[in-house]
CSV table of C-alpha atoms in Angstrom, one decimal:
chain,number,residue,atom,x,y,z
Y,131,UNK,CA,-23.6,-39.1,-50.8
Y,132,UNK,CA,-26.7,-37.1,-52.4
Y,133,UNK,CA,-29.6,-37.3,-49.9
Y,134,UNK,CA,-33.7,-35.8,-49.6
Y,135,UNK,CA,-35.2,-34.8,-47.0
Y,136,UNK,CA,-38.6,-34.9,-47.1
Y,137,UNK,CA,-41.0,-33.4,-44.0
Y,138,UNK,CA,-44.9,-33.8,-43.7
Y,139,UNK,CA,-47.5,-32.7,-41.7
Y,140,UNK,CA,-50.8,-33.8,-41.7
Y,141,UNK,CA,-54.3,-35.0,-40.0
Y,142,UNK,CA,-52.7,-38.7,-38.5
Y,143,UNK,CA,-53.6,-41.7,-40.7
Y,144,UNK,CA,-52.9,-45.4,-41.2
Y,145,UNK,CA,-50.7,-45.8,-43.4
Y,146,UNK,CA,-48.3,-42.6,-44.5
Y,147,UNK,CA,-44.9,-44.2,-43.1
Y,148,UNK,CA,-45.4,-47.4,-44.9
Y,149,UNK,CA,-46.7,-46.3,-48.0
Y,150,UNK,CA,-43.7,-43.8,-48.5
Y,151,UNK,CA,-40.9,-46.3,-47.0
Y,152,UNK,CA,-42.3,-48.6,-49.8
Y,153,UNK,CA,-41.7,-46.0,-52.6
Y,154,UNK,CA,-38.4,-45.3,-51.7
Y,155,UNK,CA,-37.3,-49.0,-51.6
Y,156,UNK,CA,-38.7,-49.7,-54.8
Y,157,UNK,CA,-37.2,-47.2,-56.4
Y,158,UNK,CA,-33.8,-47.9,-55.2
Y,159,UNK,CA,-33.4,-45.9,-52.0
Y,160,UNK,CA,-31.8,-46.4,-48.8
Y,161,UNK,CA,-33.6,-44.8,-46.0
Y,162,UNK,CA,-31.1,-43.1,-43.7
Y,163,UNK,CA,-33.5,-41.1,-40.8
Y,164,UNK,CA,-36.9,-41.5,-40.3
Y,165,UNK,CA,-38.4,-39.9,-37.2
Y,166,UNK,CA,-42.0,-39.0,-36.4
Y,167,UNK,CA,-44.1,-37.2,-34.0
Y,168,UNK,CA,-47.8,-37.6,-33.6
Y,169,UNK,CA,-49.7,-34.6,-31.4
Y,170,UNK,CA,-52.6,-36.2,-29.9
Y,171,UNK,CA,-54.5,-33.2,-29.2
Y,172,UNK,CA,-54.9,-32.0,-32.5
Y,173,UNK,CA,-54.4,-35.3,-34.0
Y,174,UNK,CA,-51.4,-34.0,-36.4
Y,175,UNK,CA,-48.7,-36.1,-37.4
Y,176,UNK,CA,-45.6,-34.7,-37.9
Y,177,UNK,CA,-42.6,-36.8,-40.3
Y,178,UNK,CA,-39.1,-36.2,-40.9
Y,179,UNK,CA,-37.4,-38.4,-43.8
Y,180,UNK,CA,-34.0,-38.9,-45.4
Y,181,UNK,CA,-32.9,-41.1,-47.7
Y,182,UNK,CA,-29.9,-41.5,-50.5
Y,183,UNK,CA,-30.9,-40.8,-53.8
Y,184,UNK,CA,-27.1,-41.6,-55.3
Y,185,UNK,CA,-29.0,-44.8,-57.3
Y,186,UNK,CA,-32.5,-43.7,-56.8
Y,187,UNK,CA,-34.5,-44.6,-60.3
Y,188,UNK,CA,-36.2,-41.6,-60.7
Y,189,UNK,CA,-35.2,-38.2,-61.4
Y,190,UNK,CA,-36.1,-35.7,-59.2
Y,191,UNK,CA,-38.8,-34.2,-60.8
Y,192,UNK,CA,-40.5,-37.5,-61.0
Y,193,UNK,CA,-39.9,-38.3,-57.9
Y,194,UNK,CA,-41.5,-35.0,-56.6
Y,195,UNK,CA,-44.5,-35.8,-58.8
Y,196,UNK,CA,-44.9,-39.2,-57.0
Y,197,UNK,CA,-45.1,-38.4,-53.8
Y,198,UNK,CA,-47.5,-35.2,-54.2
Y,199,UNK,CA,-49.4,-38.1,-55.7
Y,200,UNK,CA,-49.5,-39.7,-52.6
Y,201,UNK,CA,-50.2,-36.7,-50.8
Y,202,UNK,CA,-53.5,-36.3,-51.9
Y,203,UNK,CA,-54.4,-40.0,-50.6
Y,204,UNK,CA,-53.3,-39.4,-47.7
Y,205,UNK,CA,-54.3,-35.7,-47.1
Y,206,UNK,CA,-50.7,-33.5,-46.9
Y,207,UNK,CA,-50.9,-32.3,-50.5
Y,208,UNK,CA,-50.6,-29.0,-49.2
Y,209,UNK,CA,-48.2,-29.9,-46.1
Y,210,UNK,CA,-45.1,-31.2,-47.6
Y,211,UNK,CA,-41.4,-29.7,-48.4
Y,212,UNK,CA,-38.3,-31.7,-50.0
Y,213,UNK,CA,-34.9,-30.7,-49.4
Y,214,UNK,CA,-31.5,-31.9,-51.1
Y,215,UNK,CA,-28.3,-32.2,-49.5
Y,216,UNK,CA,-26.3,-30.8,-52.5
Y,217,UNK,CA,-28.1,-27.8,-52.3
Y,218,UNK,CA,-27.1,-25.4,-49.6
Y,219,UNK,CA,-29.6,-22.7,-47.9
Y,220,UNK,CA,-28.4,-19.1,-48.2
Y,221,UNK,CA,-28.3,-16.8,-45.6
Y,222,UNK,CA,-28.2,-13.1,-44.2
Y,223,UNK,CA,-27.2,-11.7,-41.1
Y,224,UNK,CA,-28.6,-8.7,-39.2
Y,225,UNK,CA,-26.5,-7.2,-36.8
Y,226,UNK,CA,-26.3,-3.4,-35.1
Y,227,UNK,CA,-23.5,-3.1,-33.4
Y,228,UNK,CA,-22.9,-6.1,-31.0
Y,229,UNK,CA,-20.3,-8.0,-32.2
Y,230,UNK,CA,-20.2,-11.7,-30.2
Y,231,UNK,CA,-23.1,-13.6,-32.4
Y,232,UNK,CA,-21.8,-12.5,-35.5
Y,233,UNK,CA,-18.0,-13.5,-35.2
Y,234,UNK,CA,-19.6,-16.7,-33.8
Y,235,UNK,CA,-21.3,-17.5,-37.1
Y,236,UNK,CA,-18.6,-16.5,-39.1
Y,237,UNK,CA,-15.8,-18.7,-37.1
Y,238,UNK,CA,-18.0,-21.1,-37.3
Y,239,UNK,CA,-19.2,-21.2,-41.0
Y,240,UNK,CA,-15.7,-21.0,-41.6
Y,241,UNK,CA,-15.4,-24.1,-39.6
Y,242,UNK,CA,-17.7,-25.8,-42.0
Y,243,UNK,CA,-20.4,-26.5,-39.2
Y,244,UNK,CA,-22.8,-24.8,-40.6
Y,245,UNK,CA,-24.5,-26.0,-44.1
Y,246,UNK,CA,-25.5,-22.6,-45.7
Y,247,UNK,CA,-23.7,-20.3,-48.0
Y,248,UNK,CA,-23.6,-16.3,-46.3
Y,249,UNK,CA,-23.2,-13.9,-49.1
Y,250,UNK,CA,-24.8,-11.3,-47.3
Y,251,UNK,CA,-24.5,-9.1,-44.0
Y,252,UNK,CA,-27.3,-6.2,-43.5
Y,253,UNK,CA,-26.9,-3.8,-41.0
Y,254,UNK,CA,-28.5,-0.4,-39.6
Y,255,UNK,CA,-24.6,1.0,-38.7
Y,256,UNK,CA,-21.3,0.6,-40.8
Y,257,UNK,CA,-19.6,-0.5,-37.4
Y,258,UNK,CA,-19.0,-4.4,-38.0
Y,259,UNK,CA,-18.2,-4.2,-41.4
Y,260,UNK,CA,-14.7,-5.2,-41.1
Y,261,UNK,CA,-15.7,-8.3,-39.7
Y,262,UNK,CA,-17.8,-9.0,-43.2
Y,263,UNK,CA,-14.7,-7.8,-45.1
Y,264,UNK,CA,-12.4,-10.5,-43.2
Y,265,UNK,CA,-14.3,-12.8,-44.5
Y,266,UNK,CA,-15.3,-11.8,-47.8
Y,267,UNK,CA,-19.0,-11.3,-47.4
Y,268,UNK,CA,-21.0,-8.3,-48.6
Y,269,UNK,CA,-22.1,-5.9,-46.1
Y,270,UNK,CA,-24.7,-3.7,-46.7
Y,271,UNK,CA,-26.2,-0.7,-44.2
Y,272,UNK,CA,-29.4,0.1,-44.7
Y,273,UNK,CA,-30.1,3.3,-42.0
Y,274,UNK,CA,-33.6,2.7,-40.1
Y,275,UNK,CA,-35.1,5.7,-38.8
Y,276,UNK,CA,-38.6,6.0,-37.7
Y,277,UNK,CA,-39.5,8.3,-40.6
Y,278,UNK,CA,-37.9,6.0,-42.7
Y,279,UNK,CA,-38.7,2.6,-41.6
Y,280,UNK,CA,-41.0,1.6,-44.8
Y,281,UNK,CA,-38.3,2.6,-47.2
Y,282,UNK,CA,-35.6,0.7,-44.9
Y,283,UNK,CA,-37.9,-2.7,-45.4
Y,284,UNK,CA,-38.2,-2.2,-48.8
Y,285,UNK,CA,-34.1,-1.9,-49.6
Y,286,UNK,CA,-33.7,-4.9,-47.5
Y,287,UNK,CA,-36.3,-6.9,-48.9
Y,288,UNK,CA,-34.8,-5.9,-52.3
Y,289,UNK,CA,-31.5,-7.0,-50.8
Y,290,UNK,CA,-33.2,-10.6,-50.4
Y,291,UNK,CA,-34.3,-10.9,-53.0
Y,292,UNK,CA,-31.1,-10.1,-55.2
Y,293,UNK,CA,-29.1,-12.3,-53.3
Y,294,UNK,CA,-31.6,-15.2,-53.3
Y,295,UNK,CA,-31.8,-15.4,-49.6
Y,296,UNK,CA,-33.4,-18.4,-48.3
Y,297,UNK,CA,-33.3,-17.4,-44.1
Y,298,UNK,CA,-32.6,-14.8,-42.0
Y,299,UNK,CA,-31.1,-14.4,-38.8
Y,300,UNK,CA,-31.2,-11.4,-36.5
Y,301,UNK,CA,-27.7,-11.6,-34.8
Y,302,UNK,CA,-28.8,-8.9,-32.1
Y,303,UNK,CA,-30.3,-6.7,-34.9
Y,304,UNK,CA,-32.0,-3.5,-32.3
Y,305,UNK,CA,-34.8,-2.9,-34.4
Y,306,UNK,CA,-38.3,-3.7,-34.2
Y,307,UNK,CA,-39.2,-5.5,-38.1
Y,308,UNK,CA,-43.1,-4.5,-39.3
Y,309,UNK,CA,-45.8,-6.8,-39.2
Y,310,UNK,CA,-45.5,-6.3,-43.2
Y,311,UNK,CA,-41.7,-7.6,-43.4
Y,312,UNK,CA,-41.9,-10.4,-41.1
Y,313,UNK,CA,-45.5,-11.7,-43.0
Y,314,UNK,CA,-43.7,-11.7,-46.3
Y,315,UNK,CA,-40.6,-14.2,-44.1
Y,316,UNK,CA,-42.8,-16.0,-42.1
Y,317,UNK,CA,-40.9,-18.6,-40.2
Y,318,UNK,CA,-37.7,-17.5,-42.3
Y,319,UNK,CA,-36.6,-15.1,-39.3
Y,320,UNK,CA,-34.6,-16.5,-36.5
Y,321,UNK,CA,-34.1,-13.9,-33.6
Y,322,UNK,CA,-32.1,-14.3,-30.5
Y,323,UNK,CA,-33.4,-12.9,-27.1
Y,324,UNK,CA,-30.7,-12.0,-24.1
Y,325,UNK,CA,-33.0,-13.8,-21.4
Y,326,UNK,CA,-35.0,-17.2,-20.7
Y,327,UNK,CA,-38.1,-16.1,-22.4
Y,328,UNK,CA,-40.5,-14.8,-21.3
Y,329,UNK,CA,-38.7,-12.9,-18.4
Y,330,UNK,CA,-37.0,-9.9,-18.7
Y,331,UNK,CA,-38.1,-8.3,-21.8
Y,332,UNK,CA,-37.2,-5.0,-23.0
Y,333,UNK,CA,-34.0,-3.2,-21.8
Y,334,UNK,CA,-31.2,-3.4,-19.4
Y,335,UNK,CA,-32.1,-7.1,-18.5
Y,336,UNK,CA,-28.9,-8.1,-16.7
Y,337,UNK,CA,-29.8,-5.2,-14.3
Y,338,UNK,CA,-33.5,-6.7,-14.1
Y,339,UNK,CA,-32.1,-9.6,-13.0
Y,340,UNK,CA,-29.2,-8.5,-10.8
Y,341,UNK,CA,-32.5,-6.6,-9.2
Y,342,UNK,CA,-34.4,-9.9,-8.9
Y,343,UNK,CA,-31.6,-12.1,-7.3
Y,344,UNK,CA,-31.9,-14.4,-10.4
Y,345,UNK,CA,-30.1,-17.5,-9.7
Y,346,UNK,CA,-30.2,-18.3,-13.6
Y,347,UNK,CA,-29.1,-16.3,-16.7
Y,348,UNK,CA,-30.5,-17.6,-20.1
Y,349,UNK,CA,-31.0,-17.2,-24.1
Y,350,UNK,CA,-33.6,-17.9,-26.2
Y,351,UNK,CA,-33.7,-18.7,-30.1
Y,352,UNK,CA,-36.8,-18.2,-31.6
Y,353,UNK,CA,-38.8,-17.4,-34.7
Y,354,UNK,CA,-39.9,-13.8,-35.5
Y,355,UNK,CA,-43.7,-13.1,-35.4
Y,356,UNK,CA,-45.7,-9.7,-34.5
Y,357,UNK,CA,-45.8,-10.6,-31.0
Y,358,UNK,CA,-42.8,-9.2,-29.8
Y,359,UNK,CA,-40.0,-12.0,-28.5
Y,360,UNK,CA,-43.2,-14.3,-28.2
Y,361,UNK,CA,-42.4,-16.5,-31.5
Y,362,UNK,CA,-42.3,-20.5,-31.4
Y,363,UNK,CA,-39.4,-21.4,-29.5
Y,364,UNK,CA,-36.4,-23.0,-31.5
Y,365,UNK,CA,-33.6,-23.7,-28.8
Y,366,UNK,CA,-33.2,-22.1,-25.2
Y,367,UNK,CA,-30.3,-23.3,-22.2
Y,368,UNK,CA,-29.6,-21.5,-19.2
Y,369,UNK,CA,-26.4,-21.1,-16.9
Y,370,UNK,CA,-26.2,-20.9,-13.2
Y,371,UNK,CA,-25.0,-17.7,-11.6
Y,372,UNK,CA,-24.9,-16.5,-7.8
Y,373,UNK,CA,-25.1,-12.9,-5.6
Y,374,UNK,CA,-21.5,-13.0,-6.1
Y,375,UNK,CA,-21.7,-12.2,-9.9
Y,376,UNK,CA,-21.4,-8.5,-11.1
Y,377,UNK,CA,-23.8,-7.0,-14.4
Y,378,UNK,CA,-20.3,-7.0,-16.1
Y,379,UNK,CA,-20.4,-10.8,-15.3
Y,380,UNK,CA,-23.6,-11.5,-16.3
Y,381,UNK,CA,-23.2,-9.9,-19.6
Y,382,UNK,CA,-20.1,-11.8,-20.1
Y,383,UNK,CA,-22.1,-15.4,-19.9
Y,384,UNK,CA,-25.5,-14.0,-21.2
Y,385,UNK,CA,-23.0,-13.5,-24.6
Y,386,UNK,CA,-21.7,-17.1,-24.1
Y,387,UNK,CA,-25.1,-18.5,-23.9
Y,388,UNK,CA,-26.1,-16.2,-26.6
Y,389,UNK,CA,-23.9,-17.6,-29.0
Y,390,UNK,CA,-24.2,-21.2,-27.8
Y,391,UNK,CA,-28.3,-21.1,-28.2
Y,392,UNK,CA,-28.0,-19.5,-31.4
Y,393,UNK,CA,-25.7,-21.8,-33.0
Y,394,UNK,CA,-27.9,-24.7,-31.9
Y,395,UNK,CA,-30.8,-23.0,-33.4
Y,396,UNK,CA,-29.4,-22.6,-36.6
Y,397,UNK,CA,-27.9,-26.2,-36.9
Y,398,UNK,CA,-31.5,-27.8,-36.4
Y,399,UNK,CA,-33.2,-25.0,-39.1
Y,400,UNK,CA,-30.4,-26.2,-41.5
Y,401,UNK,CA,-30.9,-29.8,-41.0
Y,402,UNK,CA,-34.8,-28.8,-42.0
Y,403,UNK,CA,-35.4,-30.8,-38.7
Y,404,UNK,CA,-38.2,-27.6,-37.5
Y,405,UNK,CA,-42.0,-27.8,-37.9
Y,406,UNK,CA,-43.8,-25.0,-36.0
Y,407,UNK,CA,-47.8,-26.0,-35.3
Y,408,UNK,CA,-49.7,-22.7,-33.6
Y,409,UNK,CA,-47.2,-21.2,-31.9
Y,410,UNK,CA,-44.9,-24.2,-30.9
Y,411,UNK,CA,-42.2,-25.8,-32.5
Y,412,UNK,CA,-41.8,-29.6,-33.1
Y,413,UNK,CA,-38.2,-30.8,-33.7
Y,414,UNK,CA,-37.7,-34.0,-35.1
């Protein structure tokens, strides 16, 4: 089955759902899912609609032109996107030396859980090349130092363009991206943070947790923006701990929950379910 997924956000107005649903019906489409939400404080309407296009009477170009024309009437002309199930997004993974998130992504990818192609892994160290080789994925080492950050990011950008990358995952990539790099790929870079944000930022988070006597450890997947670890949150989860847990125990539990949360974030992104509104996400 081939399907199209339409995402719209705009000022709320009567008739948007009716107009698009009627358009799909009269052109021999069949709606699979329709989810919508209105953020009342800002009067903003969000909709994700998926429909079967196997027997659709319009070409994709004609269909998109019709949707754009309706956008002029309903004020979403600049705020809509369409995706097709037969076109998989292309992912680049950024890593350093921690391997647990990379292994998890690779195994889920091989099992067919992730609806994407992964042609490229970029790292500032050579340590994890063997994992890329095992799965037949190109591994590029781009060394990063305080005095070559611009050159390194230019090379990363060149690789992203060369491999036609749609989005990136920072799978425990231990470098801070520049504002210019982040702006170039707005809402297309997902990071996993070893904490239930905003607690325990920075180095040695599990040591901080032990010192504070916390009863939960967690992880947060979020889009990267220019505020360190404060981008729009996609997924979060926690796991109970006790005073009997050592730092090593917390690290093991933390790695487990990082893998789970990151995979959840990837799946909702790949299903085109995320809207970014101000500094938060709407997930339909």
